[in-house]
Amino acid sequence: RLNFDYLQSEKRLLQPEILAGDKLIPADWKTAIAHAAGQLKHFNGWEIAIIASGRMTNEELWLTRQLATALNVDLIDIVPRTGPSDDILLSADRNPNTNGARLLGVTNYPGSRLREIVDGVASGRIRGLVALGEDAAEIGLTSQQLSALPAFVVMNMLANESTKAATALLPSFGFAEKRGSMINGKGRLQRLNRAVRGPGQARDDWEILRDLIQAYSGRNGIYTIEDVFKQMSESVQPLAGLSLSKIADLGVQVLQA
């Protein structure tokens, strides 16, 4: 609850950037999204991998799954985080939305496919990598390997070891700057409400993902975050009949604890 200072970090990404020649240069959002989608179009699905995050909301994870479908990508995983547990207030799983990632088809066993992604990049089989809310360097990829990727699309809120190697850099929001939902370790669906506005030109993660899907596929039927939840509730049985407005302050039990 005290880990919030990074929202005002000097490392916050404040504007989209694209690779021009050998350096990243500022771009407007339309150009950055088109650049990212255009790069990914050069490769088949088996040449692309997606690293997602257990810190993403359900809405973001749902759109990540839709992006994977549009790209015909099978190689997708989230980065696991674990630590000591007291079985009371502290869970061994330090990701807040592992249950959401499982329910929405982003991962079955968090971390189980990360080695395959690392090996694929190292061997040159993976030529396009999408990193969403995670530092790809933390799963074992070197700066040289990331810089050698023809397409490396990064969506994050903070600069890290891997952002400097991006071919398209898309600045996103922090937890206090967005709306959405997550499913906690006890299987309870909980709502997030925005408390503060995001800085600079950073945008809401779900909007970035929506625009990337639209730029790649040419299709769009999503205009609000409620539209995203509606898609989920119509497709994922435990969420059937629910909406963001129906999630009360105490949440809704959607999975067995």
PDB file of C-alpha atoms in Angstrom:
ATOM      1  CA  ARG A   1       0.000   0.000   0.000  1.00  0.00           C
ATOM      2  CA  LEU A   2       3.021   2.298   0.332  1.00  0.00           C
ATOM      3  CA  ASN A   3       4.422   1.414  -3.089  1.00  0.00           C
ATOM      4  CA  PHE A   4       3.088   4.350  -5.086  1.00  0.00           C
ATOM      5  CA  ASP A   5       6.013   6.764  -5.463  1.00  0.00           C
ATOM      6  CA  TYR A   6       6.880   5.369  -8.891  1.00  0.00           C
ATOM      7  CA  LEU A   7       3.796   7.085 -10.310  1.00  0.00           C
ATOM      8  CA  GLN A   8       5.795  10.334 -10.078  1.00  0.00           C
ATOM      9  CA  SER A   9       9.098   8.719 -11.022  1.00  0.00           C
ATOM     10  CA  GLU A  10      11.594  10.566 -13.193  1.00  0.00           C
ATOM     11  CA  LYS A  11      11.604   7.400 -15.310  1.00  0.00           C
ATOM     12  CA  ARG A  12       7.995   7.860 -16.421  1.00  0.00           C
ATOM     13  CA  LEU A  13       7.550   7.546 -20.170  1.00  0.00           C
ATOM     14  CA  LEU A  14       5.733  10.672 -21.324  1.00  0.00           C
ATOM     15  CA  GLN A  15       5.477  10.419 -25.118  1.00  0.00           C
ATOM     16  CA  PRO A  16       5.358   7.716 -27.792  1.00  0.00           C
ATOM     17  CA  GLU A  17       8.555   7.095 -29.709  1.00  0.00           C
ATOM     18  CA  ILE A  18       9.501   5.112 -32.801  1.00  0.00           C
ATOM     19  CA  LEU A  19      12.810   3.862 -34.110  1.00  0.00           C
ATOM     20  CA  ALA A  20      14.121   5.968 -36.987  1.00  0.00           C
ATOM     21  CA  GLY A  21      17.495   4.844 -38.246  1.00  0.00           C
ATOM     22  CA  ASP A  22      19.409   3.937 -35.122  1.00  0.00           C
ATOM     23  CA  LYS A  23      17.588   6.049 -32.534  1.00  0.00           C
ATOM     24  CA  LEU A  24      14.174   6.549 -30.977  1.00  0.00           C
ATOM     25  CA  ILE A  25      12.425   9.764 -31.926  1.00  0.00           C
ATOM     26  CA  PRO A  26       9.167  11.294 -30.612  1.00  0.00           C
ATOM     27  CA  ALA A  27       6.001  10.573 -32.590  1.00  0.00           C
ATOM     28  CA  ASP A  28       2.299  11.270 -32.237  1.00  0.00           C
ATOM     29  CA  TRP A  29       0.075   8.400 -31.159  1.00  0.00           C
ATOM     30  CA  LYS A  30      -1.393   7.688 -34.578  1.00  0.00           C
ATOM     31  CA  THR A  31       2.069   7.406 -36.105  1.00  0.00           C
ATOM     32  CA  ALA A  32       3.423   5.245 -33.264  1.00  0.00           C
ATOM     33  CA  ILE A  33       0.502   2.801 -33.391  1.00  0.00           C
ATOM     34  CA  ALA A  34       0.681   2.541 -37.187  1.00  0.00           C
ATOM     35  CA  HIS A  35       4.448   2.020 -36.970  1.00  0.00           C
ATOM     36  CA  ALA A  36       4.068  -0.802 -34.420  1.00  0.00           C
ATOM     37  CA  ALA A  37       1.293  -2.540 -36.349  1.00  0.00           C
ATOM     38  CA  GLY A  38       3.164  -2.167 -39.635  1.00  0.00           C
ATOM     39  CA  GLN A  39       6.268  -3.792 -38.204  1.00  0.00           C
ATOM     40  CA  LEU A  40       4.332  -6.763 -36.833  1.00  0.00           C
ATOM     41  CA  LYS A  41       2.651  -7.293 -40.204  1.00  0.00           C
ATOM     42  CA  HIS A  42       6.011  -8.331 -41.633  1.00  0.00           C
ATOM     43  CA  PHE A  43       5.985 -11.586 -39.661  1.00  0.00           C
ATOM     44  CA  ASN A  44       3.893 -14.726 -39.289  1.00  0.00           C
ATOM     45  CA  GLY A  45       2.339 -15.585 -35.941  1.00  0.00           C
ATOM     46  CA  TRP A  46       4.946 -18.234 -35.156  1.00  0.00           C
ATOM     47  CA  GLU A  47       7.657 -15.570 -35.492  1.00  0.00           C
ATOM     48  CA  ILE A  48       6.050 -13.343 -32.826  1.00  0.00           C
ATOM     49  CA  ALA A  49       5.832 -13.689 -29.035  1.00  0.00           C
ATOM     50  CA  ILE A  50       3.982 -11.659 -26.401  1.00  0.00           C
ATOM     51  CA  ILE A  51       5.144 -11.031 -22.832  1.00  0.00           C
ATOM     52  CA  ALA A  52       2.171  -9.835 -20.784  1.00  0.00           C
ATOM     53  CA  SER A  53       1.861  -8.993 -17.095  1.00  0.00           C
ATOM     54  CA  GLY A  54      -0.022 -10.333 -14.104  1.00  0.00           C
ATOM     55  CA  ARG A  55      -0.332  -6.693 -13.069  1.00  0.00           C
ATOM     56  CA  MET A  56      -2.606  -5.922 -16.021  1.00  0.00           C
ATOM     57  CA  THR A  57      -6.345  -5.512 -15.532  1.00  0.00           C
ATOM     58  CA  ASN A  58      -8.836  -8.027 -16.883  1.00  0.00           C
ATOM     59  CA  GLU A  59      -9.750  -5.610 -19.647  1.00  0.00           C
ATOM     60  CA  GLU A  60      -6.120  -5.251 -20.693  1.00  0.00           C
ATOM     61  CA  LEU A  61      -5.536  -9.005 -20.547  1.00  0.00           C
ATOM     62  CA  TRP A  62      -8.659  -9.610 -22.633  1.00  0.00           C
ATOM     63  CA  LEU A  63      -7.416  -7.227 -25.309  1.00  0.00           C
ATOM     64  CA  THR A  64      -3.963  -8.833 -25.110  1.00  0.00           C
ATOM     65  CA  ARG A  65      -5.627 -12.155 -25.883  1.00  0.00           C
ATOM     66  CA  GLN A  66      -7.481 -10.532 -28.793  1.00  0.00           C
ATOM     67  CA  LEU A  67      -4.199  -9.065 -30.055  1.00  0.00           C
ATOM     68  CA  ALA A  68      -2.623 -12.527 -29.924  1.00  0.00           C
ATOM     69  CA  THR A  69      -5.560 -13.898 -31.916  1.00  0.00           C
ATOM     70  CA  ALA A  70      -5.282 -11.130 -34.519  1.00  0.00           C
ATOM     71  CA  LEU A  71      -1.546 -11.777 -34.873  1.00  0.00           C
ATOM     72  CA  ASN A  72      -2.108 -15.558 -34.842  1.00  0.00           C
ATOM     73  CA  VAL A  73       0.341 -15.765 -31.928  1.00  0.00           C
ATOM     74  CA  ASP A  74       0.457 -18.856 -29.725  1.00  0.00           C
ATOM     75  CA  LEU A  75       3.590 -18.005 -27.739  1.00  0.00           C
ATOM     76  CA  ILE A  76       2.338 -15.786 -24.908  1.00  0.00           C
ATOM     77  CA  ASP A  77       2.980 -15.748 -21.169  1.00  0.00           C
ATOM     78  CA  ILE A  78       3.048 -13.532 -18.084  1.00  0.00           C
ATOM     79  CA  VAL A  79       6.021 -12.953 -15.805  1.00  0.00           C
ATOM     80  CA  PRO A  80       5.486 -14.670 -12.425  1.00  0.00           C
ATOM     81  CA  ARG A  81       6.363 -12.941  -9.154  1.00  0.00           C
ATOM     82  CA  THR A  82       6.615 -14.846  -5.898  1.00  0.00           C
ATOM     83  CA  GLY A  83       7.716 -14.182  -2.349  1.00  0.00           C
ATOM     84  CA  PRO A  84       7.248 -15.351   1.246  1.00  0.00           C
ATOM     85  CA  SER A  85       3.637 -15.857   2.340  1.00  0.00           C
ATOM     86  CA  ASP A  86       2.011 -15.473   5.737  1.00  0.00           C
ATOM     87  CA  ASP A  87      -1.316 -16.974   4.539  1.00  0.00           C
ATOM     88  CA  ILE A  88      -3.098 -13.935   6.017  1.00  0.00           C
ATOM     89  CA  LEU A  89      -2.256 -10.654   4.316  1.00  0.00           C
ATOM     90  CA  LEU A  90       0.712 -11.684   2.179  1.00  0.00           C
ATOM     91  CA  SER A  91       0.273 -14.055  -0.752  1.00  0.00           C
ATOM     92  CA  ALA A  92       3.120 -16.061  -2.236  1.00  0.00           C
ATOM     93  CA  ASP A  93       1.885 -14.869  -5.633  1.00  0.00           C
ATOM     94  CA  ARG A  94       2.834 -11.197  -5.817  1.00  0.00           C
ATOM     95  CA  ASN A  95       1.015 -10.547  -9.095  1.00  0.00           C
ATOM     96  CA  PRO A  96      -2.414  -9.045  -8.343  1.00  0.00           C
ATOM     97  CA  ASN A  97      -4.211 -10.574 -11.333  1.00  0.00           C
ATOM     98  CA  THR A  98      -2.831 -14.056 -12.022  1.00  0.00           C
ATOM     99  CA  ASN A  99      -6.388 -15.406 -11.798  1.00  0.00           C
ATOM    100  CA  GLY A 100      -7.507 -12.961 -14.470  1.00  0.00           C
ATOM    101  CA  ALA A 101      -4.650 -13.986 -16.762  1.00  0.00           C
ATOM    102  CA  ARG A 102      -5.633 -17.625 -16.389  1.00  0.00           C
ATOM    103  CA  LEU A 103      -9.359 -17.058 -16.824  1.00  0.00           C
ATOM    104  CA  LEU A 104      -8.893 -14.935 -19.938  1.00  0.00           C
ATOM    105  CA  GLY A 105      -6.576 -17.392 -21.669  1.00  0.00           C
ATOM    106  CA  VAL A 106      -3.318 -15.479 -21.471  1.00  0.00           C
ATOM    107  CA  THR A 107      -1.554 -18.206 -19.481  1.00  0.00           C
ATOM    108  CA  ASN A 108      -2.211 -21.568 -17.880  1.00  0.00           C
ATOM    109  CA  TYR A 109       0.955 -21.769 -15.789  1.00  0.00           C
ATOM    110  CA  PRO A 110       2.613 -18.358 -15.372  1.00  0.00           C
ATOM    111  CA  GLY A 111       6.205 -18.395 -16.539  1.00  0.00           C
ATOM    112  CA  SER A 112       6.001 -21.810 -18.188  1.00  0.00           C
ATOM    113  CA  ARG A 113       6.666 -20.431 -21.689  1.00  0.00           C
ATOM    114  CA  LEU A 114       9.149 -17.671 -20.924  1.00  0.00           C
ATOM    115  CA  ARG A 115      12.142 -19.948 -21.596  1.00  0.00           C
ATOM    116  CA  GLU A 116      10.663 -20.739 -24.996  1.00  0.00           C
ATOM    117  CA  ILE A 117      10.402 -17.011 -25.710  1.00  0.00           C
ATOM    118  CA  VAL A 118      14.001 -16.375 -24.609  1.00  0.00           C
ATOM    119  CA  ASP A 119      15.306 -19.289 -26.672  1.00  0.00           C
ATOM    120  CA  GLY A 120      13.236 -18.187 -29.675  1.00  0.00           C
ATOM    121  CA  VAL A 121      14.687 -14.674 -29.591  1.00  0.00           C
ATOM    122  CA  ALA A 122      18.222 -15.997 -29.042  1.00  0.00           C
ATOM    123  CA  SER A 123      17.957 -18.383 -32.002  1.00  0.00           C
ATOM    124  CA  GLY A 124      16.399 -15.792 -34.306  1.00  0.00           C
ATOM    125  CA  ARG A 125      13.147 -17.720 -34.715  1.00  0.00           C
ATOM    126  CA  ILE A 126      11.249 -14.978 -32.846  1.00  0.00           C
ATOM    127  CA  ARG A 127      11.572 -11.801 -34.918  1.00  0.00           C
ATOM    128  CA  GLY A 128       8.762  -9.779 -33.380  1.00  0.00           C
ATOM    129  CA  LEU A 129       8.333  -9.324 -29.626  1.00  0.00           C
ATOM    130  CA  VAL A 130       5.573  -7.440 -27.817  1.00  0.00           C
ATOM    131  CA  ALA A 131       6.293  -6.591 -24.160  1.00  0.00           C
ATOM    132  CA  LEU A 132       3.339  -5.293 -22.151  1.00  0.00           C
ATOM    133  CA  GLY A 133       4.058  -3.848 -18.729  1.00  0.00           C
ATOM    134  CA  GLU A 134       7.202  -5.924 -18.225  1.00  0.00           C
ATOM    135  CA  ASP A 135      10.943  -5.475 -18.702  1.00  0.00           C
ATOM    136  CA  ALA A 136      11.992  -8.118 -21.226  1.00  0.00           C
ATOM    137  CA  ALA A 137      15.544  -7.919 -19.865  1.00  0.00           C
ATOM    138  CA  GLU A 138      14.315  -9.392 -16.571  1.00  0.00           C
ATOM    139  CA  ILE A 139      13.410 -12.742 -18.151  1.00  0.00           C
ATOM    140  CA  GLY A 140      16.921 -13.322 -19.446  1.00  0.00           C
ATOM    141  CA  LEU A 141      17.080 -11.419 -22.727  1.00  0.00           C
ATOM    142  CA  THR A 142      20.167  -9.274 -23.298  1.00  0.00           C
ATOM    143  CA  SER A 143      20.221  -5.734 -24.649  1.00  0.00           C
ATOM    144  CA  GLN A 144      21.993  -7.022 -27.747  1.00  0.00           C
ATOM    145  CA  GLN A 145      19.309  -9.630 -28.405  1.00  0.00           C
ATOM    146  CA  LEU A 146      16.520  -7.094 -27.960  1.00  0.00           C
ATOM    147  CA  SER A 147      18.249  -4.528 -30.170  1.00  0.00           C
ATOM    148  CA  ALA A 148      18.606  -7.158 -32.900  1.00  0.00           C
ATOM    149  CA  LEU A 149      14.846  -7.746 -33.084  1.00  0.00           C
ATOM    150  CA  PRO A 150      13.318  -6.280 -36.277  1.00  0.00           C
ATOM    151  CA  ALA A 151      10.145  -5.515 -34.291  1.00  0.00           C
ATOM    152  CA  PHE A 152      10.140  -4.893 -30.544  1.00  0.00           C
ATOM    153  CA  VAL A 153       6.936  -3.184 -29.405  1.00  0.00           C
ATOM    154  CA  VAL A 154       7.023  -2.004 -25.782  1.00  0.00           C
ATOM    155  CA  MET A 155       4.072  -0.711 -23.752  1.00  0.00           C
ATOM    156  CA  ASN A 156       5.134   0.437 -20.303  1.00  0.00           C
ATOM    157  CA  MET A 157       4.931   3.327 -17.881  1.00  0.00           C
ATOM    158  CA  LEU A 158       8.604   3.438 -16.852  1.00  0.00           C
ATOM    159  CA  ALA A 159      11.888   3.438 -18.755  1.00  0.00           C
ATOM    160  CA  ASN A 160      13.858   0.261 -18.051  1.00  0.00           C
ATOM    161  CA  GLU A 161      16.698  -1.822 -19.459  1.00  0.00           C
ATOM    162  CA  SER A 162      14.695  -2.917 -22.484  1.00  0.00           C
ATOM    163  CA  THR A 163      12.846   0.284 -23.465  1.00  0.00           C
ATOM    164  CA  LYS A 164      15.940   1.738 -25.132  1.00  0.00           C
ATOM    165  CA  ALA A 165      15.891  -1.235 -27.577  1.00  0.00           C
ATOM    166  CA  ALA A 166      12.241  -0.723 -28.589  1.00  0.00           C
ATOM    167  CA  THR A 167      11.258  -0.141 -32.186  1.00  0.00           C
ATOM    168  CA  ALA A 168       7.953   1.339 -30.946  1.00  0.00           C
ATOM    169  CA  LEU A 169       7.618   2.704 -27.410  1.00  0.00           C
ATOM    170  CA  LEU A 170       4.081   3.245 -26.105  1.00  0.00           C
ATOM    171  CA  PRO A 171       3.760   5.036 -22.707  1.00  0.00           C
ATOM    172  CA  SER A 172       0.959   3.718 -20.509  1.00  0.00           C
ATOM    173  CA  PHE A 173      -0.813   4.462 -17.220  1.00  0.00           C
ATOM    174  CA  GLY A 174      -0.112   3.381 -13.650  1.00  0.00           C
ATOM    175  CA  PHE A 175      -2.635   1.594 -11.435  1.00  0.00           C
ATOM    176  CA  ALA A 176      -4.017   4.802  -9.895  1.00  0.00           C
ATOM    177  CA  GLU A 177      -4.597   6.342 -13.318  1.00  0.00           C
ATOM    178  CA  LYS A 178      -6.935   3.752 -14.795  1.00  0.00           C
ATOM    179  CA  ARG A 179     -10.302   2.032 -14.468  1.00  0.00           C
ATOM    180  CA  GLY A 180     -10.894  -1.667 -14.815  1.00  0.00           C
ATOM    181  CA  SER A 181     -11.092  -4.886 -12.833  1.00  0.00           C
ATOM    182  CA  MET A 182      -8.965  -7.696 -11.455  1.00  0.00           C
ATOM    183  CA  ILE A 183      -9.611 -11.090  -9.864  1.00  0.00           C
ATOM    184  CA  ASN A 184      -7.777 -11.486  -6.580  1.00  0.00           C
ATOM    185  CA  GLY A 185      -6.144 -14.606  -5.160  1.00  0.00           C
ATOM    186  CA  LYS A 186      -9.424 -15.648  -3.538  1.00  0.00           C
ATOM    187  CA  GLY A 187     -11.292 -15.549  -6.857  1.00  0.00           C
ATOM    188  CA  ARG A 188     -13.123 -12.285  -6.152  1.00  0.00           C
ATOM    189  CA  LEU A 189     -13.682  -9.840  -9.013  1.00  0.00           C
ATOM    190  CA  GLN A 190     -12.755  -6.331  -7.871  1.00  0.00           C
ATOM    191  CA  ARG A 191     -13.124  -2.931  -9.516  1.00  0.00           C
ATOM    192  CA  LEU A 192     -10.396  -0.299  -9.921  1.00  0.00           C
ATOM    193  CA  ASN A 193     -11.319   3.378 -10.047  1.00  0.00           C
ATOM    194  CA  ARG A 194      -9.116   6.141 -11.401  1.00  0.00           C
ATOM    195  CA  ALA A 195      -7.742   8.459  -8.716  1.00  0.00           C
ATOM    196  CA  VAL A 196      -5.391  10.721 -10.685  1.00  0.00           C
ATOM    197  CA  ARG A 197      -4.732  11.649 -14.301  1.00  0.00           C
ATOM    198  CA  GLY A 198      -1.808  10.185 -16.189  1.00  0.00           C
ATOM    199  CA  PRO A 199       1.153  12.431 -17.067  1.00  0.00           C
ATOM    200  CA  GLY A 200       2.270  13.788 -20.423  1.00  0.00           C
ATOM    201  CA  GLN A 201       0.990  11.903 -23.440  1.00  0.00           C
ATOM    202  CA  ALA A 202       0.735   8.564 -21.601  1.00  0.00           C
ATOM    203  CA  ARG A 203      -2.515   6.731 -22.392  1.00  0.00           C
ATOM    204  CA  ASP A 204      -4.723   4.096 -20.837  1.00  0.00           C
ATOM    205  CA  ASP A 205      -3.366   0.617 -21.566  1.00  0.00           C
ATOM    206  CA  TRP A 206      -6.667  -0.729 -22.884  1.00  0.00           C
ATOM    207  CA  GLU A 207      -6.911   2.128 -25.391  1.00  0.00           C
ATOM    208  CA  ILE A 208      -3.385   1.465 -26.652  1.00  0.00           C
ATOM    209  CA  LEU A 209      -4.149  -2.230 -27.114  1.00  0.00           C
ATOM    210  CA  ARG A 210      -7.493  -1.460 -28.771  1.00  0.00           C
ATOM    211  CA  ASP A 211      -5.828   0.906 -31.233  1.00  0.00           C
ATOM    212  CA  LEU A 212      -3.052  -1.578 -31.980  1.00  0.00           C
ATOM    213  CA  ILE A 213      -5.587  -4.303 -32.761  1.00  0.00           C
ATOM    214  CA  GLN A 214      -7.559  -1.903 -34.948  1.00  0.00           C
ATOM    215  CA  ALA A 215      -4.443  -0.748 -36.826  1.00  0.00           C
ATOM    216  CA  TYR A 216      -3.434  -4.356 -37.443  1.00  0.00           C
ATOM    217  CA  SER A 217      -6.819  -5.865 -38.317  1.00  0.00           C
ATOM    218  CA  GLY A 218      -8.827  -2.862 -39.496  1.00  0.00           C
ATOM    219  CA  ARG A 219     -11.703  -3.836 -37.185  1.00  0.00           C
ATOM    220  CA  ASN A 220     -13.036  -1.997 -34.157  1.00  0.00           C
ATOM    221  CA  GLY A 221     -16.193  -2.324 -32.103  1.00  0.00           C
ATOM    222  CA  ILE A 222     -14.813  -0.963 -28.835  1.00  0.00           C
ATOM    223  CA  TYR A 223     -15.213   2.652 -27.756  1.00  0.00           C
ATOM    224  CA  THR A 224     -15.298   2.507 -23.941  1.00  0.00           C
ATOM    225  CA  ILE A 225     -13.904   0.280 -21.229  1.00  0.00           C
ATOM    226  CA  GLU A 226     -17.489  -0.845 -20.586  1.00  0.00           C
ATOM    227  CA  ASP A 227     -17.470  -2.235 -24.141  1.00  0.00           C
ATOM    228  CA  VAL A 228     -14.402  -4.308 -23.269  1.00  0.00           C
ATOM    229  CA  PHE A 229     -16.062  -5.725 -20.162  1.00  0.00           C
ATOM    230  CA  LYS A 230     -19.199  -6.480 -22.171  1.00  0.00           C
ATOM    231  CA  GLN A 231     -17.131  -8.549 -24.608  1.00  0.00           C
ATOM    232  CA  MET A 232     -15.617 -10.454 -21.698  1.00  0.00           C
ATOM    233  CA  SER A 233     -18.942 -11.084 -19.998  1.00  0.00           C
ATOM    234  CA  GLU A 234     -20.411 -12.426 -23.251  1.00  0.00           C
ATOM    235  CA  SER A 235     -17.504 -14.805 -23.837  1.00  0.00           C
ATOM    236  CA  VAL A 236     -16.250 -15.889 -20.384  1.00  0.00           C
ATOM    237  CA  GLN A 237     -18.827 -17.808 -18.373  1.00  0.00           C
ATOM    238  CA  PRO A 238     -17.757 -16.781 -14.823  1.00  0.00           C
ATOM    239  CA  LEU A 239     -18.283 -13.139 -15.854  1.00  0.00           C
ATOM    240  CA  ALA A 240     -21.676 -13.696 -17.502  1.00  0.00           C
ATOM    241  CA  GLY A 241     -24.281 -11.090 -16.599  1.00  0.00           C
ATOM    242  CA  LEU A 242     -21.759  -8.751 -14.980  1.00  0.00           C
ATOM    243  CA  SER A 243     -20.611  -5.249 -15.882  1.00  0.00           C
ATOM    244  CA  LEU A 244     -18.181  -2.804 -14.304  1.00  0.00           C
ATOM    245  CA  SER A 245     -21.081  -0.942 -12.685  1.00  0.00           C
ATOM    246  CA  LYS A 246     -22.375  -4.178 -11.121  1.00  0.00           C
ATOM    247  CA  ILE A 247     -19.134  -4.817  -9.230  1.00  0.00           C
ATOM    248  CA  ALA A 248     -19.911  -3.569  -5.731  1.00  0.00           C
ATOM    249  CA  ASP A 249     -17.320  -2.221  -3.278  1.00  0.00           C
ATOM    250  CA  LEU A 250     -16.773  -5.702  -1.855  1.00  0.00           C
ATOM    251  CA  GLY A 251     -16.463  -7.305  -5.280  1.00  0.00           C
ATOM    252  CA  VAL A 252     -18.116 -10.391  -6.728  1.00  0.00           C
ATOM    253  CA  GLN A 253     -17.008 -13.979  -6.183  1.00  0.00           C
ATOM    254  CA  VAL A 254     -16.441 -15.403  -9.676  1.00  0.00           C
ATOM    255  CA  LEU A 255     -13.962 -18.245  -9.052  1.00  0.00           C
ATOM    256  CA  GLN A 256     -13.630 -20.837  -6.334  1.00  0.00           C
ATOM    257  CA  ALA A 257     -11.030 -19.790  -3.765  1.00  0.00           C
TER     258      ALA A 257
END
